[in-house]
Amino acid sequence: MTGSYIFSVSFGTGCYRHIRIGKRKSLRTFHKAITGAFGIPDGLMYAFFMNNCAWDNTAGYYGSSMPDSMNPTADEVRLCDFHLSKE
């Protein structure tokens, strides 16, 4: 699978960035792209909740510095592992 996604990421009202990232990149790489786009220092704890429910461990993918979860870490999963769709 090749190609890329373009995400529109917001950091408050009126502050957003469009981020293009390869489909085979990890969630950690996506995290680094987001923090870099907004000038946020690296080293912060982070998580992605792929069902849009914060702190739901059944769909949470945490950075390697976060506590254990039942899912792989953000280093271990790629964007193409999810069934992402437009909107």
PDB file of N, CA and C in Angstrom:
ATOM      1  N   MET A   1       0.852  -1.178   0.000  1.00  0.00           N
ATOM      2  CA  MET A   1       0.000   0.000   0.000  1.00  0.00           C
ATOM      3  C   MET A   1       0.893   1.235   0.000  1.00  0.00           C
ATOM      4  N   THR A   2       0.720   2.085  -0.979  1.00  0.00           N
ATOM      5  CA  THR A   2       1.493   3.325  -1.035  1.00  0.00           C
ATOM      6  C   THR A   2       0.545   4.506  -0.968  1.00  0.00           C
ATOM      7  N   GLY A   3       1.097   5.674  -0.959  1.00  0.00           N
ATOM      8  CA  GLY A   3       0.281   6.871  -0.924  1.00  0.00           C
ATOM      9  C   GLY A   3       0.404   7.578   0.396  1.00  0.00           C
ATOM     10  N   SER A   4      -0.451   8.572   0.563  1.00  0.00           N
ATOM     11  CA  SER A   4      -0.400   9.372   1.776  1.00  0.00           C
ATOM     12  C   SER A   4      -1.786   9.867   2.154  1.00  0.00           C
ATOM     13  N   TYR A   5      -1.874  10.345   3.373  1.00  0.00           N
ATOM     14  CA  TYR A   5      -3.077  10.992   3.874  1.00  0.00           C
ATOM     15  C   TYR A   5      -2.764  12.464   4.079  1.00  0.00           C
ATOM     16  N   ILE A   6      -3.783  13.294   4.003  1.00  0.00           N
ATOM     17  CA  ILE A   6      -3.664  14.686   4.407  1.00  0.00           C
ATOM     18  C   ILE A   6      -4.660  14.903   5.536  1.00  0.00           C
ATOM     19  N   PHE A   7      -4.146  15.276   6.695  1.00  0.00           N
ATOM     20  CA  PHE A   7      -4.973  15.517   7.865  1.00  0.00           C
ATOM     21  C   PHE A   7      -5.041  17.014   8.131  1.00  0.00           C
ATOM     22  N   SER A   8      -6.197  17.483   8.521  1.00  0.00           N
ATOM     23  CA  SER A   8      -6.356  18.849   9.000  1.00  0.00           C
ATOM     24  C   SER A   8      -6.410  18.768  10.520  1.00  0.00           C
ATOM     25  N   VAL A   9      -5.392  19.308  11.171  1.00  0.00           N
ATOM     26  CA  VAL A   9      -5.249  19.201  12.623  1.00  0.00           C
ATOM     27  C   VAL A   9      -5.413  20.587  13.229  1.00  0.00           C
ATOM     28  N   SER A  10      -6.296  20.712  14.207  1.00  0.00           N
ATOM     29  CA  SER A  10      -6.498  22.021  14.841  1.00  0.00           C
ATOM     30  C   SER A  10      -5.904  22.044  16.234  1.00  0.00           C
ATOM     31  N   PHE A  11      -5.465  23.231  16.618  1.00  0.00           N
ATOM     32  CA  PHE A  11      -4.905  23.469  17.943  1.00  0.00           C
ATOM     33  C   PHE A  11      -5.560  24.736  18.461  1.00  0.00           C
ATOM     34  N   GLY A  12      -6.851  24.629  18.685  1.00  0.00           N
ATOM     35  CA  GLY A  12      -7.631  25.784  19.105  1.00  0.00           C
ATOM     36  C   GLY A  12      -8.317  26.444  17.915  1.00  0.00           C
ATOM     37  N   THR A  13      -9.250  27.300  18.208  1.00  0.00           N
ATOM     38  CA  THR A  13     -10.027  27.977  17.181  1.00  0.00           C
ATOM     39  C   THR A  13      -9.129  28.814  16.282  1.00  0.00           C
ATOM     40  N   GLY A  14      -9.239  28.606  14.987  1.00  0.00           N
ATOM     41  CA  GLY A  14      -8.496  29.386  14.008  1.00  0.00           C
ATOM     42  C   GLY A  14      -7.038  29.006  13.839  1.00  0.00           C
ATOM     43  N   CYS A  15      -6.578  27.998  14.539  1.00  0.00           N
ATOM     44  CA  CYS A  15      -5.181  27.567  14.437  1.00  0.00           C
ATOM     45  C   CYS A  15      -5.160  26.114  13.975  1.00  0.00           C
ATOM     46  N   TYR A  16      -4.828  25.916  12.700  1.00  0.00           N
ATOM     47  CA  TYR A  16      -4.797  24.554  12.183  1.00  0.00           C
ATOM     48  C   TYR A  16      -3.673  24.409  11.178  1.00  0.00           C
ATOM     49  N   ARG A  17      -3.315  23.170  10.914  1.00  0.00           N
ATOM     50  CA  ARG A  17      -2.300  22.837   9.920  1.00  0.00           C
ATOM     51  C   ARG A  17      -2.808  21.653   9.105  1.00  0.00           C
ATOM     52  N   HIS A  18      -2.417  21.633   7.843  1.00  0.00           N
ATOM     53  CA  HIS A  18      -2.644  20.458   7.009  1.00  0.00           C
ATOM     54  C   HIS A  18      -1.344  19.663   7.017  1.00  0.00           C
ATOM     55  N   ILE A  19      -1.436  18.405   7.366  1.00  0.00           N
ATOM     56  CA  ILE A  19      -0.254  17.551   7.470  1.00  0.00           C
ATOM     57  C   ILE A  19      -0.401  16.391   6.497  1.00  0.00           C
ATOM     58  N   ARG A  20       0.549  16.281   5.571  1.00  0.00           N
ATOM     59  CA  ARG A  20       0.585  15.142   4.651  1.00  0.00           C
ATOM     60  C   ARG A  20       1.581  14.137   5.215  1.00  0.00           C
ATOM     61  N   ILE A  21       1.146  12.878   5.301  1.00  0.00           N
ATOM     62  CA  ILE A  21       1.996  11.833   5.864  1.00  0.00           C
ATOM     63  C   ILE A  21       1.732  10.526   5.135  1.00  0.00           C
ATOM     64  N   GLY A  22       2.762   9.764   4.928  1.00  0.00           N
ATOM     65  CA  GLY A  22       2.645   8.486   4.245  1.00  0.00           C
ATOM     66  C   GLY A  22       1.757   7.514   5.005  1.00  0.00           C
ATOM     67  N   LYS A  23       0.998   6.724   4.261  1.00  0.00           N
ATOM     68  CA  LYS A  23       0.076   5.764   4.884  1.00  0.00           C
ATOM     69  C   LYS A  23       0.785   4.708   5.721  1.00  0.00           C
ATOM     70  N   ARG A  24       2.044   4.439   5.413  1.00  0.00           N
ATOM     71  CA  ARG A  24       2.780   3.399   6.125  1.00  0.00           C
ATOM     72  C   ARG A  24       3.561   3.942   7.330  1.00  0.00           C
ATOM     73  N   LYS A  25       3.403   5.213   7.637  1.00  0.00           N
ATOM     74  CA  LYS A  25       4.094   5.810   8.783  1.00  0.00           C
ATOM     75  C   LYS A  25       3.390   5.445  10.082  1.00  0.00           C
ATOM     76  N   SER A  26       4.158   5.406  11.162  1.00  0.00           N
ATOM     77  CA  SER A  26       3.608   5.035  12.474  1.00  0.00           C
ATOM     78  C   SER A  26       2.857   6.207  13.105  1.00  0.00           C
ATOM     79  N   LEU A  27       2.053   5.882  14.109  1.00  0.00           N
ATOM     80  CA  LEU A  27       1.383   6.936  14.871  1.00  0.00           C
ATOM     81  C   LEU A  27       2.410   7.826  15.567  1.00  0.00           C
ATOM     82  N   ARG A  28       3.537   7.266  15.961  1.00  0.00           N
ATOM     83  CA  ARG A  28       4.594   8.093  16.572  1.00  0.00           C
ATOM     84  C   ARG A  28       5.107   9.124  15.568  1.00  0.00           C
ATOM     85  N   THR A  29       5.314   8.716  14.326  1.00  0.00           N
ATOM     86  CA  THR A  29       5.768   9.647  13.298  1.00  0.00           C
ATOM     87  C   THR A  29       4.716  10.729  13.071  1.00  0.00           C
ATOM     88  N   PHE A  30       3.446  10.352  13.108  1.00  0.00           N
ATOM     89  CA  PHE A  30       2.361  11.323  12.965  1.00  0.00           C
ATOM     90  C   PHE A  30       2.386  12.309  14.135  1.00  0.00           C
ATOM     91  N   HIS A  31       2.577  11.797  15.344  1.00  0.00           N
ATOM     92  CA  HIS A  31       2.700  12.653  16.533  1.00  0.00           C
ATOM     93  C   HIS A  31       3.829  13.666  16.342  1.00  0.00           C
ATOM     94  N   LYS A  32       4.984  13.212  15.862  1.00  0.00           N
ATOM     95  CA  LYS A  32       6.120  14.106  15.655  1.00  0.00           C
ATOM     96  C   LYS A  32       5.803  15.156  14.591  1.00  0.00           C
ATOM     97  N   ALA A  33       5.051  14.777  13.561  1.00  0.00           N
ATOM     98  CA  ALA A  33       4.659  15.734  12.523  1.00  0.00           C
ATOM     99  C   ALA A  33       3.721  16.800  13.104  1.00  0.00           C
ATOM    100  N   ILE A  34       2.808  16.378  13.962  1.00  0.00           N
ATOM    101  CA  ILE A  34       1.870  17.327  14.585  1.00  0.00           C
ATOM    102  C   ILE A  34       2.618  18.298  15.491  1.00  0.00           C
ATOM    103  N   THR A  35       3.450  17.779  16.375  1.00  0.00           N
ATOM    104  CA  THR A  35       4.164  18.660  17.295  1.00  0.00           C
ATOM    105  C   THR A  35       5.113  19.589  16.538  1.00  0.00           C
ATOM    106  N   GLY A  36       5.737  19.082  15.490  1.00  0.00           N
ATOM    107  CA  GLY A  36       6.622  19.926  14.689  1.00  0.00           C
ATOM    108  C   GLY A  36       5.874  21.029  13.966  1.00  0.00           C
ATOM    109  N   ALA A  37       4.689  20.706  13.449  1.00  0.00           N
ATOM    110  CA  ALA A  37       3.895  21.692  12.710  1.00  0.00           C
ATOM    111  C   ALA A  37       3.435  22.849  13.595  1.00  0.00           C
ATOM    112  N   PHE A  38       3.232  22.582  14.874  1.00  0.00           N
ATOM    113  CA  PHE A  38       2.767  23.612  15.794  1.00  0.00           C
ATOM    114  C   PHE A  38       3.890  24.158  16.690  1.00  0.00           C
ATOM    115  N   GLY A  39       5.106  23.675  16.522  1.00  0.00           N
ATOM    116  CA  GLY A  39       6.221  24.156  17.336  1.00  0.00           C
ATOM    117  C   GLY A  39       6.150  23.716  18.783  1.00  0.00           C
ATOM    118  N   ILE A  40       5.545  22.568  19.030  1.00  0.00           N
ATOM    119  CA  ILE A  40       5.422  22.027  20.385  1.00  0.00           C
ATOM    120  C   ILE A  40       6.667  21.190  20.682  1.00  0.00           C
ATOM    121  N   PRO A  41       7.293  21.372  21.835  1.00  0.00           N
ATOM    122  CA  PRO A  41       8.507  20.600  22.157  1.00  0.00           C
ATOM    123  C   PRO A  41       8.230  19.096  22.169  1.00  0.00           C
ATOM    124  N   ASP A  42       9.217  18.327  21.732  1.00  0.00           N
ATOM    125  CA  ASP A  42       9.099  16.872  21.768  1.00  0.00           C
ATOM    126  C   ASP A  42       9.277  16.404  23.208  1.00  0.00           C
ATOM    127  N   GLY A  43       8.885  15.184  23.494  1.00  0.00           N
ATOM    128  CA  GLY A  43       9.056  14.621  24.822  1.00  0.00           C
ATOM    129  C   GLY A  43       7.784  14.615  25.649  1.00  0.00           C
ATOM    130  N   LEU A  44       6.686  15.141  25.112  1.00  0.00           N
ATOM    131  CA  LEU A  44       5.424  15.134  25.842  1.00  0.00           C
ATOM    132  C   LEU A  44       4.752  13.768  25.732  1.00  0.00           C
ATOM    133  N   MET A  45       3.986  13.416  26.732  1.00  0.00           N
ATOM    134  CA  MET A  45       3.198  12.189  26.651  1.00  0.00           C
ATOM    135  C   MET A  45       2.033  12.426  25.697  1.00  0.00           C
ATOM    136  N   TYR A  46       1.645  11.384  24.987  1.00  0.00           N
ATOM    137  CA  TYR A  46       0.568  11.521  24.007  1.00  0.00           C
ATOM    138  C   TYR A  46      -0.139  10.188  23.817  1.00  0.00           C
ATOM    139  N   ALA A  47      -1.325  10.263  23.235  1.00  0.00           N
ATOM    140  CA  ALA A  47      -2.097   9.073  22.900  1.00  0.00           C
ATOM    141  C   ALA A  47      -3.018   9.402  21.732  1.00  0.00           C
ATOM    142  N   PHE A  48      -3.342   8.393  20.964  1.00  0.00           N
ATOM    143  CA  PHE A  48      -4.338   8.497  19.901  1.00  0.00           C
ATOM    144  C   PHE A  48      -5.488   7.566  20.265  1.00  0.00           C
ATOM    145  N   PHE A  49      -6.703   8.080  20.234  1.00  0.00           N
ATOM    146  CA  PHE A  49      -7.892   7.276  20.519  1.00  0.00           C
ATOM    147  C   PHE A  49      -8.658   7.137  19.210  1.00  0.00           C
ATOM    148  N   MET A  50      -8.578   5.975  18.620  1.00  0.00           N
ATOM    149  CA  MET A  50      -9.058   5.788  17.259  1.00  0.00           C
ATOM    150  C   MET A  50     -10.573   5.623  17.162  1.00  0.00           C
ATOM    151  N   ASN A  51     -11.272   5.672  18.295  1.00  0.00           N
ATOM    152  CA  ASN A  51     -12.736   5.647  18.271  1.00  0.00           C
ATOM    153  C   ASN A  51     -13.323   6.983  18.734  1.00  0.00           C
ATOM    154  N   ASN A  52     -12.473   7.993  18.888  1.00  0.00           N
ATOM    155  CA  ASN A  52     -12.873   9.346  19.281  1.00  0.00           C
ATOM    156  C   ASN A  52     -13.434   9.417  20.701  1.00  0.00           C
ATOM    157  N   CYS A  53     -13.051   8.465  21.544  1.00  0.00           N
ATOM    158  CA  CYS A  53     -13.466   8.466  22.955  1.00  0.00           C
ATOM    159  C   CYS A  53     -12.208   8.524  23.823  1.00  0.00           C
ATOM    160  N   ALA A  54     -11.941   9.692  24.382  1.00  0.00           N
ATOM    161  CA  ALA A  54     -10.733   9.873  25.182  1.00  0.00           C
ATOM    162  C   ALA A  54     -10.661   8.888  26.335  1.00  0.00           C
ATOM    163  N   TRP A  55      -9.494   8.358  26.552  1.00  0.00           N
ATOM    164  CA  TRP A  55      -9.141   7.441  27.625  1.00  0.00           C
ATOM    165  C   TRP A  55      -9.815   6.090  27.519  1.00  0.00           C
ATOM    166  N   ASP A  56     -10.320   5.733  26.352  1.00  0.00           N
ATOM    167  CA  ASP A  56     -10.884   4.396  26.123  1.00  0.00           C
ATOM    168  C   ASP A  56      -9.748   3.462  25.717  1.00  0.00           C
ATOM    169  N   ASN A  57      -9.308   2.632  26.652  1.00  0.00           N
ATOM    170  CA  ASN A  57      -8.174   1.745  26.378  1.00  0.00           C
ATOM    171  C   ASN A  57      -8.442   0.705  25.305  1.00  0.00           C
ATOM    172  N   THR A  58      -9.674   0.481  24.947  1.00  0.00           N
ATOM    173  CA  THR A  58      -9.936  -0.502  23.890  1.00  0.00           C
ATOM    174  C   THR A  58      -9.520   0.016  22.521  1.00  0.00           C
ATOM    175  N   ALA A  59      -9.362   1.325  22.383  1.00  0.00           N
ATOM    176  CA  ALA A  59      -8.961   1.906  21.101  1.00  0.00           C
ATOM    177  C   ALA A  59      -7.859   2.940  21.275  1.00  0.00           C
ATOM    178  N   GLY A  60      -7.155   2.904  22.397  1.00  0.00           N
ATOM    179  CA  GLY A  60      -6.104   3.877  22.670  1.00  0.00           C
ATOM    180  C   GLY A  60      -4.730   3.344  22.315  1.00  0.00           C
ATOM    181  N   TYR A  61      -3.950   4.171  21.658  1.00  0.00           N
ATOM    182  CA  TYR A  61      -2.573   3.844  21.291  1.00  0.00           C
ATOM    183  C   TYR A  61      -1.690   4.922  21.889  1.00  0.00           C
ATOM    184  N   TYR A  62      -0.874   4.517  22.856  1.00  0.00           N
ATOM    185  CA  TYR A  62      -0.102   5.457  23.659  1.00  0.00           C
ATOM    186  C   TYR A  62       1.340   5.542  23.188  1.00  0.00           C
ATOM    187  N   GLY A  63       1.954   6.696  23.476  1.00  0.00           N
ATOM    188  CA  GLY A  63       3.387   6.825  23.260  1.00  0.00           C
ATOM    189  C   GLY A  63       4.114   5.852  24.166  1.00  0.00           C
ATOM    190  N   SER A  64       5.331   5.532  23.826  1.00  0.00           N
ATOM    191  CA  SER A  64       6.068   4.509  24.579  1.00  0.00           C
ATOM    192  C   SER A  64       6.334   4.899  26.031  1.00  0.00           C
ATOM    193  N   SER A  65       6.221   6.182  26.374  1.00  0.00           N
ATOM    194  CA  SER A  65       6.454   6.607  27.763  1.00  0.00           C
ATOM    195  C   SER A  65       5.190   6.551  28.620  1.00  0.00           C
ATOM    196  N   MET A  66       4.070   6.174  28.028  1.00  0.00           N
ATOM    197  CA  MET A  66       2.802   6.107  28.764  1.00  0.00           C
ATOM    198  C   MET A  66       2.644   4.730  29.402  1.00  0.00           C
ATOM    199  N   PRO A  67       1.762   4.622  30.382  1.00  0.00           N
ATOM    200  CA  PRO A  67       1.526   3.336  31.047  1.00  0.00           C
ATOM    201  C   PRO A  67       1.007   2.278  30.074  1.00  0.00           C
ATOM    202  N   ASP A  68       1.101   1.054  30.510  1.00  0.00           N
ATOM    203  CA  ASP A  68       0.676  -0.072  29.669  1.00  0.00           C
ATOM    204  C   ASP A  68      -0.793   0.038  29.283  1.00  0.00           C
ATOM    205  N   SER A  69      -1.069  -0.449  28.103  1.00  0.00           N
ATOM    206  CA  SER A  69      -2.438  -0.519  27.601  1.00  0.00           C
ATOM    207  C   SER A  69      -2.602  -1.889  26.969  1.00  0.00           C
ATOM    208  N   MET A  70      -3.823  -2.251  26.650  1.00  0.00           N
ATOM    209  CA  MET A  70      -4.032  -3.548  26.007  1.00  0.00           C
ATOM    210  C   MET A  70      -3.695  -3.508  24.509  1.00  0.00           C
ATOM    211  N   ASN A  71      -3.389  -2.353  23.969  1.00  0.00           N
ATOM    212  CA  ASN A  71      -3.060  -2.202  22.553  1.00  0.00           C
ATOM    213  C   ASN A  71      -1.569  -1.977  22.368  1.00  0.00           C
ATOM    214  N   PRO A  72      -1.072  -2.164  21.145  1.00  0.00           N
ATOM    215  CA  PRO A  72       0.335  -1.853  20.865  1.00  0.00           C
ATOM    216  C   PRO A  72       0.612  -0.364  21.092  1.00  0.00           C
ATOM    217  N   THR A  73       1.886  -0.003  21.197  1.00  0.00           N
ATOM    218  CA  THR A  73       2.252   1.403  21.350  1.00  0.00           C
ATOM    219  C   THR A  73       2.158   2.114  19.998  1.00  0.00           C
ATOM    220  N   ALA A  74       2.231   3.422  20.040  1.00  0.00           N
ATOM    221  CA  ALA A  74       2.160   4.234  18.820  1.00  0.00           C
ATOM    222  C   ALA A  74       3.330   3.939  17.886  1.00  0.00           C
ATOM    223  N   ASP A  75       4.429   3.423  18.422  1.00  0.00           N
ATOM    224  CA  ASP A  75       5.569   3.028  17.581  1.00  0.00           C
ATOM    225  C   ASP A  75       5.259   1.792  16.758  1.00  0.00           C
ATOM    226  N   GLU A  76       4.342   0.973  17.230  1.00  0.00           N
ATOM    227  CA  GLU A  76       4.106  -0.344  16.640  1.00  0.00           C
ATOM    228  C   GLU A  76       2.976  -0.398  15.620  1.00  0.00           C
ATOM    229  N   VAL A  77       2.209   0.668  15.483  1.00  0.00           N
ATOM    230  CA  VAL A  77       1.096   0.646  14.523  1.00  0.00           C
ATOM    231  C   VAL A  77       1.287   1.745  13.484  1.00  0.00           C
ATOM    232  N   ARG A  78       0.814   1.460  12.287  1.00  0.00           N
ATOM    233  CA  ARG A  78       0.932   2.404  11.180  1.00  0.00           C
ATOM    234  C   ARG A  78      -0.452   2.927  10.820  1.00  0.00           C
ATOM    235  N   LEU A  79      -0.494   4.056  10.196  1.00  0.00           N
ATOM    236  CA  LEU A  79      -1.779   4.638   9.779  1.00  0.00           C
ATOM    237  C   LEU A  79      -2.555   3.678   8.882  1.00  0.00           C
ATOM    238  N   CYS A  80      -1.858   2.914   8.044  1.00  0.00           N
ATOM    239  CA  CYS A  80      -2.556   1.991   7.140  1.00  0.00           C
ATOM    240  C   CYS A  80      -3.174   0.807   7.880  1.00  0.00           C
ATOM    241  N   ASP A  81      -2.866   0.628   9.161  1.00  0.00           N
ATOM    242  CA  ASP A  81      -3.474  -0.443   9.955  1.00  0.00           C
ATOM    243  C   ASP A  81      -4.921  -0.128  10.334  1.00  0.00           C
ATOM    244  N   PHE A  82      -5.326   1.113  10.129  1.00  0.00           N
ATOM    245  CA  PHE A  82      -6.685   1.548  10.477  1.00  0.00           C
ATOM    246  C   PHE A  82      -7.491   1.759   9.196  1.00  0.00           C
ATOM    247  N   HIS A  83      -8.773   1.652   9.314  1.00  0.00           N
ATOM    248  CA  HIS A  83      -9.668   1.870   8.172  1.00  0.00           C
ATOM    249  C   HIS A  83     -10.088   3.334   8.161  1.00  0.00           C
ATOM    250  N   LEU A  84      -9.150   4.198   7.786  1.00  0.00           N
ATOM    251  CA  LEU A  84      -9.419   5.627   7.758  1.00  0.00           C
ATOM    252  C   LEU A  84     -10.175   5.994   6.492  1.00  0.00           C
ATOM    253  N   SER A  85     -11.071   6.945   6.613  1.00  0.00           N
ATOM    254  CA  SER A  85     -11.837   7.398   5.446  1.00  0.00           C
ATOM    255  C   SER A  85     -11.982   8.909   5.498  1.00  0.00           C
ATOM    256  N   LYS A  86     -12.325   9.467   4.376  1.00  0.00           N
ATOM    257  CA  LYS A  86     -12.496  10.911   4.272  1.00  0.00           C
ATOM    258  C   LYS A  86     -13.598  11.371   5.219  1.00  0.00           C
ATOM    259  N   GLU A  87     -13.373  12.544   5.834  1.00  0.00           N
ATOM    260  CA  GLU A  87     -14.290  13.156   6.801  1.00  0.00           C
ATOM    261  C   GLU A  87     -14.119  12.470   8.124  1.00  0.00           C
TER     262      GLU A  87
END
